[in-house]
Structures are given as structure tokens and as C-alpha cells.
PDB file of N, CA, C and O in Angstrom:
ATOM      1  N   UNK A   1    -131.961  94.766 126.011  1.00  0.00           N
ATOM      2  CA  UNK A   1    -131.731  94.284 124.658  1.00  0.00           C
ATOM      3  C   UNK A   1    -132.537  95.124 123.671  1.00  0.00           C
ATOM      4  O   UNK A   1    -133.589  95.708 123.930  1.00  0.00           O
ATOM      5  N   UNK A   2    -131.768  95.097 122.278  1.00  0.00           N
ATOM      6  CA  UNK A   2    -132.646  96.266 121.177  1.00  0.00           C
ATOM      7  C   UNK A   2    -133.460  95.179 120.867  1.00  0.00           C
ATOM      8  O   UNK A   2    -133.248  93.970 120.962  1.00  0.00           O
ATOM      9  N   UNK A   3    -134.815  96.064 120.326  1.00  0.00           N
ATOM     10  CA  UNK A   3    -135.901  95.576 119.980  1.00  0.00           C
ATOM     11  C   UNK A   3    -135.870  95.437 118.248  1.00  0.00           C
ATOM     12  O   UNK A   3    -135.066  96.088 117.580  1.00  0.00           O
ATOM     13  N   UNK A   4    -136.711  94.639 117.732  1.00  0.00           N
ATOM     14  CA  UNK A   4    -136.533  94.766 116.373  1.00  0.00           C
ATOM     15  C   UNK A   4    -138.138  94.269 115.772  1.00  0.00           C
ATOM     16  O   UNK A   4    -138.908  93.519 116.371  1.00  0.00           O
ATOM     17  N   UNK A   5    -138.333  94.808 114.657  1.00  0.00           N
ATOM     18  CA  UNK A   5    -139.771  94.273 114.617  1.00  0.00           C
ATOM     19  C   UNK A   5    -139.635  94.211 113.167  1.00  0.00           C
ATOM     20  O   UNK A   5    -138.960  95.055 112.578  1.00  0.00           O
ATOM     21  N   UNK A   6    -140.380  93.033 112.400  1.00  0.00           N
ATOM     22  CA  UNK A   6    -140.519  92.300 111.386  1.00  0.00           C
ATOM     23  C   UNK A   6    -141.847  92.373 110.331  1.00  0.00           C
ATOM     24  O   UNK A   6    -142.760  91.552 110.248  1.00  0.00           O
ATOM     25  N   UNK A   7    -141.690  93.411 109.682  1.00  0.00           N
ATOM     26  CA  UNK A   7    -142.869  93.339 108.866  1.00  0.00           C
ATOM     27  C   UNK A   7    -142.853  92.409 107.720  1.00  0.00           C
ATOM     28  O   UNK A   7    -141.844  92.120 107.076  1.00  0.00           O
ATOM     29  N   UNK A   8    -144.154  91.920 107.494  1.00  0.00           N
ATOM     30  CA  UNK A   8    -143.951  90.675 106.715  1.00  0.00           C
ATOM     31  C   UNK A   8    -144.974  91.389 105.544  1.00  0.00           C
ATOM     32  O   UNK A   8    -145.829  92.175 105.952  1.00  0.00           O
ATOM     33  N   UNK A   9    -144.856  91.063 103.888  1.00  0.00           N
ATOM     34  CA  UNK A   9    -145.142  91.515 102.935  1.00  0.00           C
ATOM     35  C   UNK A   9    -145.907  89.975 102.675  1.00  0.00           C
ATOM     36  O   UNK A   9    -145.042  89.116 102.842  1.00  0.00           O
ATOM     37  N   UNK A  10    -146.754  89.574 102.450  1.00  0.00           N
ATOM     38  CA  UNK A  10    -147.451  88.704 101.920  1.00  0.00           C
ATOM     39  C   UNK A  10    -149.028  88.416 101.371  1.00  0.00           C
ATOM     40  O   UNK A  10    -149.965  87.702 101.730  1.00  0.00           O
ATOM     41  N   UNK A  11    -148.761  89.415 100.264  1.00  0.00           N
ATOM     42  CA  UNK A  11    -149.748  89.664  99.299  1.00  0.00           C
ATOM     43  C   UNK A  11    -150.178  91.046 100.040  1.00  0.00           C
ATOM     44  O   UNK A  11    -150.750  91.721  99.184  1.00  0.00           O
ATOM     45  N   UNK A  12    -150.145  91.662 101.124  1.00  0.00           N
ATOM     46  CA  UNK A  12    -150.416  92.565 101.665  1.00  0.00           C
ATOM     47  C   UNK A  12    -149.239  92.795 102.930  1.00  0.00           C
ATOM     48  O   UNK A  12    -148.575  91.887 103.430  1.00  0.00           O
ATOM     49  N   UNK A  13    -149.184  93.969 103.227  1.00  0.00           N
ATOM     50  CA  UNK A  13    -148.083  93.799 104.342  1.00  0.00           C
ATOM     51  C   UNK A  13    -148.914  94.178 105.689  1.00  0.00           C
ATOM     52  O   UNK A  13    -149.858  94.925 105.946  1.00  0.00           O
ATOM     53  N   UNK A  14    -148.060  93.258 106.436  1.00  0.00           N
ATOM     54  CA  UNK A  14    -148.257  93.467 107.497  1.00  0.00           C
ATOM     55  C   UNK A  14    -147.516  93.892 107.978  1.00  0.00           C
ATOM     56  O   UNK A  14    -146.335  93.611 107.775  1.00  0.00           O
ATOM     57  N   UNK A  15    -148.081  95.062 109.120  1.00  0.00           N
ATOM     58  CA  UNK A  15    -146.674  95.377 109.584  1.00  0.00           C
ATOM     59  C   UNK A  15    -146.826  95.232 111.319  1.00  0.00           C
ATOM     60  O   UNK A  15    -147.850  95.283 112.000  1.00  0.00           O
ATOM     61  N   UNK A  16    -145.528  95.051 111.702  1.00  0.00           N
ATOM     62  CA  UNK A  16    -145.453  94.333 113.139  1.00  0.00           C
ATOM     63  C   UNK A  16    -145.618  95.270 114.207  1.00  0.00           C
ATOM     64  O   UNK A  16    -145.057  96.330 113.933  1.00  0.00           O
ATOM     65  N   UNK A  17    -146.265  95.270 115.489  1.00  0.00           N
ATOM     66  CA  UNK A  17    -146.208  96.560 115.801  1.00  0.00           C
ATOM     67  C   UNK A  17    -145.529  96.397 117.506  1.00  0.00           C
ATOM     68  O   UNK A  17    -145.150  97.280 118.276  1.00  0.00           O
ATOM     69  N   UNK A  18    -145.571  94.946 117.670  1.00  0.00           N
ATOM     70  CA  UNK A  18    -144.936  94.788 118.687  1.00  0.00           C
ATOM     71  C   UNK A  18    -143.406  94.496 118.525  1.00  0.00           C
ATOM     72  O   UNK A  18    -142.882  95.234 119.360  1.00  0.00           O
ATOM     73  N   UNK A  19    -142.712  94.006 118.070  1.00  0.00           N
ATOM     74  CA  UNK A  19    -141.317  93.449 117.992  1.00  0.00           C
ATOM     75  C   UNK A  19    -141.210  92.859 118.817  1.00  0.00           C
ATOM     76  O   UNK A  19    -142.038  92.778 119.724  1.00  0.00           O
ATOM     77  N   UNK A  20    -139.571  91.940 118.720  1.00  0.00           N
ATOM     78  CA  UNK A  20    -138.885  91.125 119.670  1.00  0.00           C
ATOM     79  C   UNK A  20    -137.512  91.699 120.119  1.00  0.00           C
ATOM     80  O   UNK A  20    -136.848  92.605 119.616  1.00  0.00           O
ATOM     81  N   UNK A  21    -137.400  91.336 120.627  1.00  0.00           N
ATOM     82  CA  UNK A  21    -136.179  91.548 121.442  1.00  0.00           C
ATOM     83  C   UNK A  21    -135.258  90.528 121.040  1.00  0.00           C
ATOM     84  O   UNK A  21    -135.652  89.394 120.765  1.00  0.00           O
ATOM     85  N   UNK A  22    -133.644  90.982 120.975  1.00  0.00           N
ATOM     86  CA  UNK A  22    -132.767  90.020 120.262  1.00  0.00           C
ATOM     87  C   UNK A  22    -131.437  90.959 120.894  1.00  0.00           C
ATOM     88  O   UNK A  22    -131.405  92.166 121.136  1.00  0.00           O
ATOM     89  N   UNK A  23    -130.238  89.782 121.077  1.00  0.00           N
ATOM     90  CA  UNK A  23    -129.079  90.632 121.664  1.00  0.00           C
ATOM     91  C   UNK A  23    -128.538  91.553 120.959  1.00  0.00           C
ATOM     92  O   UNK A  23    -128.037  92.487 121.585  1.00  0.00           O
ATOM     93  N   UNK A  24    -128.476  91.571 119.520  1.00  0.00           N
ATOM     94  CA  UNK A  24    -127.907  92.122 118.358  1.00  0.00           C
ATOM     95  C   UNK A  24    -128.625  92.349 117.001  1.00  0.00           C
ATOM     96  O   UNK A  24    -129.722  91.793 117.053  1.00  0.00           O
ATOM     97  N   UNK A  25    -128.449  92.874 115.969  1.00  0.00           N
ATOM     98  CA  UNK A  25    -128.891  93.097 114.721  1.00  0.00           C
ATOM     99  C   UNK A  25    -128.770  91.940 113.950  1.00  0.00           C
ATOM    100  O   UNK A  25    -129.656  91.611 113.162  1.00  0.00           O
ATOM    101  N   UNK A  26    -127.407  91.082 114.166  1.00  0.00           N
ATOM    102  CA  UNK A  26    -127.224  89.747 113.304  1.00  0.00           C
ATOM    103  C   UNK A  26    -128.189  88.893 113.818  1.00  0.00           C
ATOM    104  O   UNK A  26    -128.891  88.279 113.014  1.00  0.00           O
ATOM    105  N   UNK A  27    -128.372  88.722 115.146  1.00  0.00           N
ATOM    106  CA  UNK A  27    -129.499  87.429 115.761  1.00  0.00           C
ATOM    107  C   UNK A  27    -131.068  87.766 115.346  1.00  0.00           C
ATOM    108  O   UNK A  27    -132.098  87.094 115.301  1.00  0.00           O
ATOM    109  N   UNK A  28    -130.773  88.964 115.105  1.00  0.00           N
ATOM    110  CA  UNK A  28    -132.541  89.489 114.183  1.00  0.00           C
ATOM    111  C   UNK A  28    -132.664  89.136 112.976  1.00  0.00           C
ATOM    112  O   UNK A  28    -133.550  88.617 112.297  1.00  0.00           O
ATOM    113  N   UNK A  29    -131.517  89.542 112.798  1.00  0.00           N
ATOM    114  CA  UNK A  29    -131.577  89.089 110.958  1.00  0.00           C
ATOM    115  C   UNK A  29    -131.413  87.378 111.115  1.00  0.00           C
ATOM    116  O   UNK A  29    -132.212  86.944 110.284  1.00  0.00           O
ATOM    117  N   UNK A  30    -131.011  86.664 111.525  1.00  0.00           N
ATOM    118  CA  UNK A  30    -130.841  85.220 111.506  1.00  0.00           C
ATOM    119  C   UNK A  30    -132.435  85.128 111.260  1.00  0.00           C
ATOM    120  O   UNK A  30    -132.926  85.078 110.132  1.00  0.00           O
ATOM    121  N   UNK A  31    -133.065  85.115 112.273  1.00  0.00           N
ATOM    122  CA  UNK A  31    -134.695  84.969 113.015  1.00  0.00           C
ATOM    123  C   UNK A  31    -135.489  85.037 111.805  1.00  0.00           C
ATOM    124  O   UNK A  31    -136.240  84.148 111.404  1.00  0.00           O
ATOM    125  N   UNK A  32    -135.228  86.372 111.146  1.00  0.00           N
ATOM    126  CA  UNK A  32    -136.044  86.800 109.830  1.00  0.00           C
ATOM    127  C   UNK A  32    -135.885  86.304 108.981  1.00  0.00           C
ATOM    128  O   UNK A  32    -136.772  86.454 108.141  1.00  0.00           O
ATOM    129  N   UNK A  33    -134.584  85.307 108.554  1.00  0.00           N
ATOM    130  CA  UNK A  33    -134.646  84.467 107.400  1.00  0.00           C
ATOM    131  C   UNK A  33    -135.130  83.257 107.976  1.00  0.00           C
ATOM    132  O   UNK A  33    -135.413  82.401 107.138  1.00  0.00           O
ATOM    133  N   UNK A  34    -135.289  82.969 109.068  1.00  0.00           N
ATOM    134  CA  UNK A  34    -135.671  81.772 109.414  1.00  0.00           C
ATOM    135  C   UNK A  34    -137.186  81.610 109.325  1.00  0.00           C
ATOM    136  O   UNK A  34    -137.681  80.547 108.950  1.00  0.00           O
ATOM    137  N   UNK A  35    -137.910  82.658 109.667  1.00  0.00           N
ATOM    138  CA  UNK A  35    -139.453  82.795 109.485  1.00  0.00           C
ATOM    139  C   UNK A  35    -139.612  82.697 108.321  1.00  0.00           C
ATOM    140  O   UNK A  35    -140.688  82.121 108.156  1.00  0.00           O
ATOM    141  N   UNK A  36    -138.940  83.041 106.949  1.00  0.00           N
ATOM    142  CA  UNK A  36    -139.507  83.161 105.712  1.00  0.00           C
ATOM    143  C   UNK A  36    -140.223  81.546 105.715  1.00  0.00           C
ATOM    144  O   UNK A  36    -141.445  81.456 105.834  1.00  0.00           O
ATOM    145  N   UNK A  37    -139.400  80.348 105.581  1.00  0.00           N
ATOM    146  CA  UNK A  37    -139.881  78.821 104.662  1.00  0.00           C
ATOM    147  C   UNK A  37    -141.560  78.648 105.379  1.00  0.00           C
ATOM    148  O   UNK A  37    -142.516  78.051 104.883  1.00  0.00           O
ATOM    149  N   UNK A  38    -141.472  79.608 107.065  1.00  0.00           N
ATOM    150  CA  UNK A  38    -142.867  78.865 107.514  1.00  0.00           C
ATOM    151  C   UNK A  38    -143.636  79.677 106.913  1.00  0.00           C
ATOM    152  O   UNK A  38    -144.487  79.063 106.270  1.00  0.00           O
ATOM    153  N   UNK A  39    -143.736  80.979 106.817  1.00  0.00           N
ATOM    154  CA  UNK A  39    -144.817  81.489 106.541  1.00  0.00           C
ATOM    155  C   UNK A  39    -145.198  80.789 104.872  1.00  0.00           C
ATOM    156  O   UNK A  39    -146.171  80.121 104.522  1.00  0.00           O
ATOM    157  N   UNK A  40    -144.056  81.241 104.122  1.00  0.00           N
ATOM    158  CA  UNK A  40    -144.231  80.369 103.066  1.00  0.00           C
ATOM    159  C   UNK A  40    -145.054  79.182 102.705  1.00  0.00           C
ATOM    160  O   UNK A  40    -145.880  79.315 101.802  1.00  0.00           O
ATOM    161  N   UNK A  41    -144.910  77.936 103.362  1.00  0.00           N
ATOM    162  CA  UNK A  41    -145.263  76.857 103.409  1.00  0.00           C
ATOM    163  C   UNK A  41    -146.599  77.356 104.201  1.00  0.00           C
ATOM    164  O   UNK A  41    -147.109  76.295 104.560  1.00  0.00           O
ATOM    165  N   UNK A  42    -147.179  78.097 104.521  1.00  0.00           N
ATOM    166  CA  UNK A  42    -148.887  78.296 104.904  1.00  0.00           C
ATOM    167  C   UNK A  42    -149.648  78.516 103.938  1.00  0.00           C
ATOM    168  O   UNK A  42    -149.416  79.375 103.087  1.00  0.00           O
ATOM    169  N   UNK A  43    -150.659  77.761 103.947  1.00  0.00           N
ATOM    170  CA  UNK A  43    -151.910  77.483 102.811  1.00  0.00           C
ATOM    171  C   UNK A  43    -151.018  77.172 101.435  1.00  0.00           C
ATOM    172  O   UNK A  43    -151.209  77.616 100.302  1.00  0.00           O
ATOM    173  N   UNK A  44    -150.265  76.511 101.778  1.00  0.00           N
ATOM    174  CA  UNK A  44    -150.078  76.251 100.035  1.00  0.00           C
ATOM    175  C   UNK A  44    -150.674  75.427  99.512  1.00  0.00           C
ATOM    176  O   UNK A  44    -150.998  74.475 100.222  1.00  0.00           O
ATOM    177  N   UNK A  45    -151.063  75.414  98.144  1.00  0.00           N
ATOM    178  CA  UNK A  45    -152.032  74.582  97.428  1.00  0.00           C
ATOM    179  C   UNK A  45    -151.634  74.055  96.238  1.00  0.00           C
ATOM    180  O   UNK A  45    -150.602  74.510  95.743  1.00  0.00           O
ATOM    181  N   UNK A  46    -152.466  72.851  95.447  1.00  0.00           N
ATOM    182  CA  UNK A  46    -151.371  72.386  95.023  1.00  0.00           C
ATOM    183  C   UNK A  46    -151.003  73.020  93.265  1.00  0.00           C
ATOM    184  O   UNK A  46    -151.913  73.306  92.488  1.00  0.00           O
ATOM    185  N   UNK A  47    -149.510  73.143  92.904  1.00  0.00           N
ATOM    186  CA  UNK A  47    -149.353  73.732  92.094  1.00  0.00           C
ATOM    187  C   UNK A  47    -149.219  75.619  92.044  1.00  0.00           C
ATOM    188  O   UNK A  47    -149.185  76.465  91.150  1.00  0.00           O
ATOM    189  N   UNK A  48    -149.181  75.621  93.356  1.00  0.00           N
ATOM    190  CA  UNK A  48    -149.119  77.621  94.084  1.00  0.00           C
ATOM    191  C   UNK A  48    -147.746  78.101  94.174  1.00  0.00           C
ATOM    192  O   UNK A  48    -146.796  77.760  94.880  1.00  0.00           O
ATOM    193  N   UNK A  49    -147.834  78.615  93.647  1.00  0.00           N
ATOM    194  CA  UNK A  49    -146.461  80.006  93.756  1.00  0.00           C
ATOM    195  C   UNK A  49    -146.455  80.837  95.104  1.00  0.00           C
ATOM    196  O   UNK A  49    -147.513  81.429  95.316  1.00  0.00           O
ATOM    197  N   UNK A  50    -145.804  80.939  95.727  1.00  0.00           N
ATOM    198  CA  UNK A  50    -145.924  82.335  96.504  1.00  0.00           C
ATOM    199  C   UNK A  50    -144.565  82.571  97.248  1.00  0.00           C
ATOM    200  O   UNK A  50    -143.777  81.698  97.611  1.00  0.00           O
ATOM    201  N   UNK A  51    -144.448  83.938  97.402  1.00  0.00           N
ATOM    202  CA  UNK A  51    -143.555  84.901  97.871  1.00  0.00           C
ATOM    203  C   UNK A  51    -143.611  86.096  98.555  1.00  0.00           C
ATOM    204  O   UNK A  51    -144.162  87.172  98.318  1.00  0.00           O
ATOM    205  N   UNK A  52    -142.758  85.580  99.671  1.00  0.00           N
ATOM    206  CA  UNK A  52    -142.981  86.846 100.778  1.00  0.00           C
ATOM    207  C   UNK A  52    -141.869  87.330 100.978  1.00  0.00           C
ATOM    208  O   UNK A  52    -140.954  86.993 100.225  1.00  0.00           O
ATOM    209  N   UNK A  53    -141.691  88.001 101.753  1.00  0.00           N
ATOM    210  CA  UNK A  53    -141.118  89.438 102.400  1.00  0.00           C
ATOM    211  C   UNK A  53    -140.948  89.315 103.516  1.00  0.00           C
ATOM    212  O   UNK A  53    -141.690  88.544 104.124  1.00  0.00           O
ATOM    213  N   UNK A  54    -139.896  90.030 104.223  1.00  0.00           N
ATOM    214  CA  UNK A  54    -139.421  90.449 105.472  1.00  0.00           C
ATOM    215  C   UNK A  54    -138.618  91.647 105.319  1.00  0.00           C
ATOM    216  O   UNK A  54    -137.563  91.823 104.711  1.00  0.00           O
ATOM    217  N   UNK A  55    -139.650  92.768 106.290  1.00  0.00           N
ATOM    218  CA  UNK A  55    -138.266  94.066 106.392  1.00  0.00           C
ATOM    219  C   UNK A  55    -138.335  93.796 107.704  1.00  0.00           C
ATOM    220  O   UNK A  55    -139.327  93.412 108.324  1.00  0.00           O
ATOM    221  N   UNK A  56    -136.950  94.065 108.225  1.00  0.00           N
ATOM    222  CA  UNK A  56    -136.909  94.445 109.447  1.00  0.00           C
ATOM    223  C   UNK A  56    -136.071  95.684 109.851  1.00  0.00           C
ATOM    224  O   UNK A  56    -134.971  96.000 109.398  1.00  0.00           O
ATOM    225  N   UNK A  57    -136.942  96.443 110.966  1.00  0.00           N
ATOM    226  CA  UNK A  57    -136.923  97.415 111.388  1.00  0.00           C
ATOM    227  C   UNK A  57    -136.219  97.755 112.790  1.00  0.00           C
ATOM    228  O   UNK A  57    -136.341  96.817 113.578  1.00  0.00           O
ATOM    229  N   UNK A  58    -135.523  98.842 113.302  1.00  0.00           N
ATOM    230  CA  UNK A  58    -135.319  98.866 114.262  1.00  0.00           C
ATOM    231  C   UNK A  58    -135.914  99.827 115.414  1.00  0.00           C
ATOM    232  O   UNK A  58    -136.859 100.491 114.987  1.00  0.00           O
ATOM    233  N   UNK A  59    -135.604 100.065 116.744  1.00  0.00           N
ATOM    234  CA  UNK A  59    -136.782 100.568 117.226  1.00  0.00           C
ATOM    235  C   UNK A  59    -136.941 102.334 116.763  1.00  0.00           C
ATOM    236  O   UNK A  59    -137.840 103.028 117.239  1.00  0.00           O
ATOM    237  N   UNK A  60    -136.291 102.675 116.139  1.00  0.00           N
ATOM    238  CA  UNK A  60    -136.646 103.877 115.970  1.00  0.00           C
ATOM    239  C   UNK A  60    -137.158 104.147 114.559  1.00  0.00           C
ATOM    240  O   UNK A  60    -137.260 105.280 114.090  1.00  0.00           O
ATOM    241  N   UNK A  61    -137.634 102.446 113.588  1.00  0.00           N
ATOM    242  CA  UNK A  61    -138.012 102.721 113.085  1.00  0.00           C
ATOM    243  C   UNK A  61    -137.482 102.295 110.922  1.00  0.00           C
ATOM    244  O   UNK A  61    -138.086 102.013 109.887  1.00  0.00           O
ATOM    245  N   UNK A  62    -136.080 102.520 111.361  1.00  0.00           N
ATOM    246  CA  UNK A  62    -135.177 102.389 110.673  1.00  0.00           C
ATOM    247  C   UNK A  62    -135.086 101.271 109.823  1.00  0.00           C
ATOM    248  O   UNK A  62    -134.671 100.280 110.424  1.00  0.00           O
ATOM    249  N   UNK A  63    -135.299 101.113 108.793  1.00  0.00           N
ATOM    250  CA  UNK A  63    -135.051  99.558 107.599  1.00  0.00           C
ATOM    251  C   UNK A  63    -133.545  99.324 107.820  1.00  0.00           C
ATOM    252  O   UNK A  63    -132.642 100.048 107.402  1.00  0.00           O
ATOM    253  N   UNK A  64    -133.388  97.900 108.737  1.00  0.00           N
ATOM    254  CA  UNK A  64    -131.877  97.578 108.579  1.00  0.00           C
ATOM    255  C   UNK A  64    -131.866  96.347 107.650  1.00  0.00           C
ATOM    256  O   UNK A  64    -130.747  96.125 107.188  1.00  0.00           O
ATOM    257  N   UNK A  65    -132.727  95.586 107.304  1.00  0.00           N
ATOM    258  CA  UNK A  65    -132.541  94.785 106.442  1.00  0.00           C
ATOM    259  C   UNK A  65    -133.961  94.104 106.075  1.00  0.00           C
ATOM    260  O   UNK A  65    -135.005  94.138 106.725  1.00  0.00           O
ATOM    261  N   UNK A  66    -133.689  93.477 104.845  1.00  0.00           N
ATOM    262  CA  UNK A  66    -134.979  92.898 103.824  1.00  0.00           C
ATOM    263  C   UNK A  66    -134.622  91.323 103.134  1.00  0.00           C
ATOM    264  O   UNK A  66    -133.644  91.075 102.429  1.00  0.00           O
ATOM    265  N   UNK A  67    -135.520  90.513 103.479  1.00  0.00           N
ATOM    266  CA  UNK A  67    -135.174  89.380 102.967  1.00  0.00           C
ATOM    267  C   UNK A  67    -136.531  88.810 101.982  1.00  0.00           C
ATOM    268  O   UNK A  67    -137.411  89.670 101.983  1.00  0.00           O
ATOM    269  N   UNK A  68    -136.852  87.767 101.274  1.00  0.00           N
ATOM    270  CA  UNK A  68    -137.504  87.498 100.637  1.00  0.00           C
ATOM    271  C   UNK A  68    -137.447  85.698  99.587  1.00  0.00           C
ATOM    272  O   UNK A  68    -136.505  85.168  98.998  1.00  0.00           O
ATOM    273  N   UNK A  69    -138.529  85.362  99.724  1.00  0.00           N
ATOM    274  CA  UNK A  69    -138.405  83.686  99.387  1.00  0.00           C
ATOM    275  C   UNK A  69    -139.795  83.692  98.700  1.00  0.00           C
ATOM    276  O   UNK A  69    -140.933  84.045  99.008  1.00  0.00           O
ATOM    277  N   UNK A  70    -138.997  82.973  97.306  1.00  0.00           N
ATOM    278  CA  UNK A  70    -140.121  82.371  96.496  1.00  0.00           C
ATOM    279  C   UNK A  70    -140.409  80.571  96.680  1.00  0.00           C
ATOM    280  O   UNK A  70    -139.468  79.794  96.519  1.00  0.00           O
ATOM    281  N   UNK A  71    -141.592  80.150  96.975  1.00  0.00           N
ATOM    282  CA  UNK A  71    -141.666  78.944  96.830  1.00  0.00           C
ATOM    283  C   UNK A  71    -142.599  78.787  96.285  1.00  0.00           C
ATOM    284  O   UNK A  71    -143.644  79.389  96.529  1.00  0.00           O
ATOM    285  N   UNK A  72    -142.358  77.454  94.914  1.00  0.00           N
ATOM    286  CA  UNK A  72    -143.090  76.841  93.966  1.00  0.00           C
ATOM    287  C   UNK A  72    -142.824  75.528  94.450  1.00  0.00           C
ATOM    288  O   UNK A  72    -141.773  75.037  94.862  1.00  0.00           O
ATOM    289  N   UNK A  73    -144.550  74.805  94.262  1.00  0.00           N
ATOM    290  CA  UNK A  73    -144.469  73.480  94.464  1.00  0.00           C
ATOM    291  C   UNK A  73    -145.260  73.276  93.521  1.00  0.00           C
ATOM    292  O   UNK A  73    -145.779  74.273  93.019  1.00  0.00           O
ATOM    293  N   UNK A  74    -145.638  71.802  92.928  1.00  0.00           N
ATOM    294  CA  UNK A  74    -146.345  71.260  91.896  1.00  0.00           C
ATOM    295  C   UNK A  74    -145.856  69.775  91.912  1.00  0.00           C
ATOM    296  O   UNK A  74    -144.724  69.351  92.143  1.00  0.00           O
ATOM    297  N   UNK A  75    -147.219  68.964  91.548  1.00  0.00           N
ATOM    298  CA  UNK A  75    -146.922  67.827  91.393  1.00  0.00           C
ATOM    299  C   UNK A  75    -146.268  67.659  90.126  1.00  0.00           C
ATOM    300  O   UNK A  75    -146.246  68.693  89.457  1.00  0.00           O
ATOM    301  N   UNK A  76    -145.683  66.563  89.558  1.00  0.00           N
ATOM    302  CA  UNK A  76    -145.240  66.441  88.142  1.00  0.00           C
ATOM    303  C   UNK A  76    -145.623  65.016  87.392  1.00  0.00           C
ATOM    304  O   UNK A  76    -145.291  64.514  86.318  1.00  0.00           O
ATOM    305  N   UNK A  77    -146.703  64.507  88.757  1.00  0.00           N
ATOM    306  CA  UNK A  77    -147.623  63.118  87.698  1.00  0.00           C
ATOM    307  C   UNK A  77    -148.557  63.569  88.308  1.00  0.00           C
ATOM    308  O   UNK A  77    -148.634  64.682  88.829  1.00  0.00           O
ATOM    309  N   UNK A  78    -149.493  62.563  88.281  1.00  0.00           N
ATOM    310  CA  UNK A  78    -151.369  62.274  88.384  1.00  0.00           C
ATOM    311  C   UNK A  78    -150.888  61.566  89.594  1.00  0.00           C
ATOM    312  O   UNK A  78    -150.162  60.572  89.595  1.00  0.00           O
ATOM    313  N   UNK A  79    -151.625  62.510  91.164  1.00  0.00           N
ATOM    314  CA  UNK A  79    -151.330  61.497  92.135  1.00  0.00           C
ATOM    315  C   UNK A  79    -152.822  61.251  92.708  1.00  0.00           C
ATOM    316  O   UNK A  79    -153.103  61.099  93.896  1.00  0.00           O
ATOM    317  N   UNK A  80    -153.838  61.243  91.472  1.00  0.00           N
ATOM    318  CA  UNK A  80    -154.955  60.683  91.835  1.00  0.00           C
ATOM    319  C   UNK A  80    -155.456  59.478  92.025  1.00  0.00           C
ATOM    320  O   UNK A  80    -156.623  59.346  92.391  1.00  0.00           O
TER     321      UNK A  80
END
């Protein structure tokens, strides 16, 4: 199976150096939009913006595709 590896842009990029393995290019790309909401939803705080990134690469290297998610949360009363 081709390998594919996922660099993630979040506030700094990281880039992946192992990859995964996936039967096809579409089941990679599925995977990579699916990782965006979690990483997202890590350390959020309250009233935080943030937005990340996904390129993914193939094994020789190659940008086959780029995805990206903004999430804003905020309270909108006093939940003190």
C-alpha cells in the first residue's frame, strides 16, 4: 500500500516524517479531513480562534492535497 504523510501547520508546522499507509489517495485524503476538528478542538480556551492545516504528501514527496479548518468558540453570556 502507498504511503502518505500529513504535515500539520498549527501555528508552526509540523512536518510528518513517518506516514501512514492507506489503499489509495482518496482514503488519505478522507483521514486528513478527518484529523482537522481533533487537532482543532486541542487546548482550546475560552473565546480562542484557531486554525490549522493539513498538506498531504506522497511518498516521493509530492503535495497531493491541502485542507484547512477554522474554529471559533466563545461563550455569549456570563457562565460564572
Amino acid at each position: 500500500m502507498p504511503r502518505f504523510f500529513f504535515d500539520i501547520q498549527d501555528g508552526q508546522m509540523i512536518p510528518d516524517d513517518i506516514g501512514t499507509e492507506f489503499p489509495n489517495a482518496h482514503a488519505a485524503r478522507d483521514a486528513a479531513i478527518r484529523i482537522l476538528p481533533d487537532i482543532a478542538r486541542e487546548e482550546m480556551s475560552l473565546g480562542k480562534s484557531r486554525q490549522v492545516a493539513v498538506l498531504m504528501r506522497d511518498e516521493t514527496g509530492q503535495a497531493l492535497f491541502a485542507a484547512s479548518l477554522i474554529l471559533s468558540a466563545e461563550w455569549l453570556i456570563d457562565t460564572a
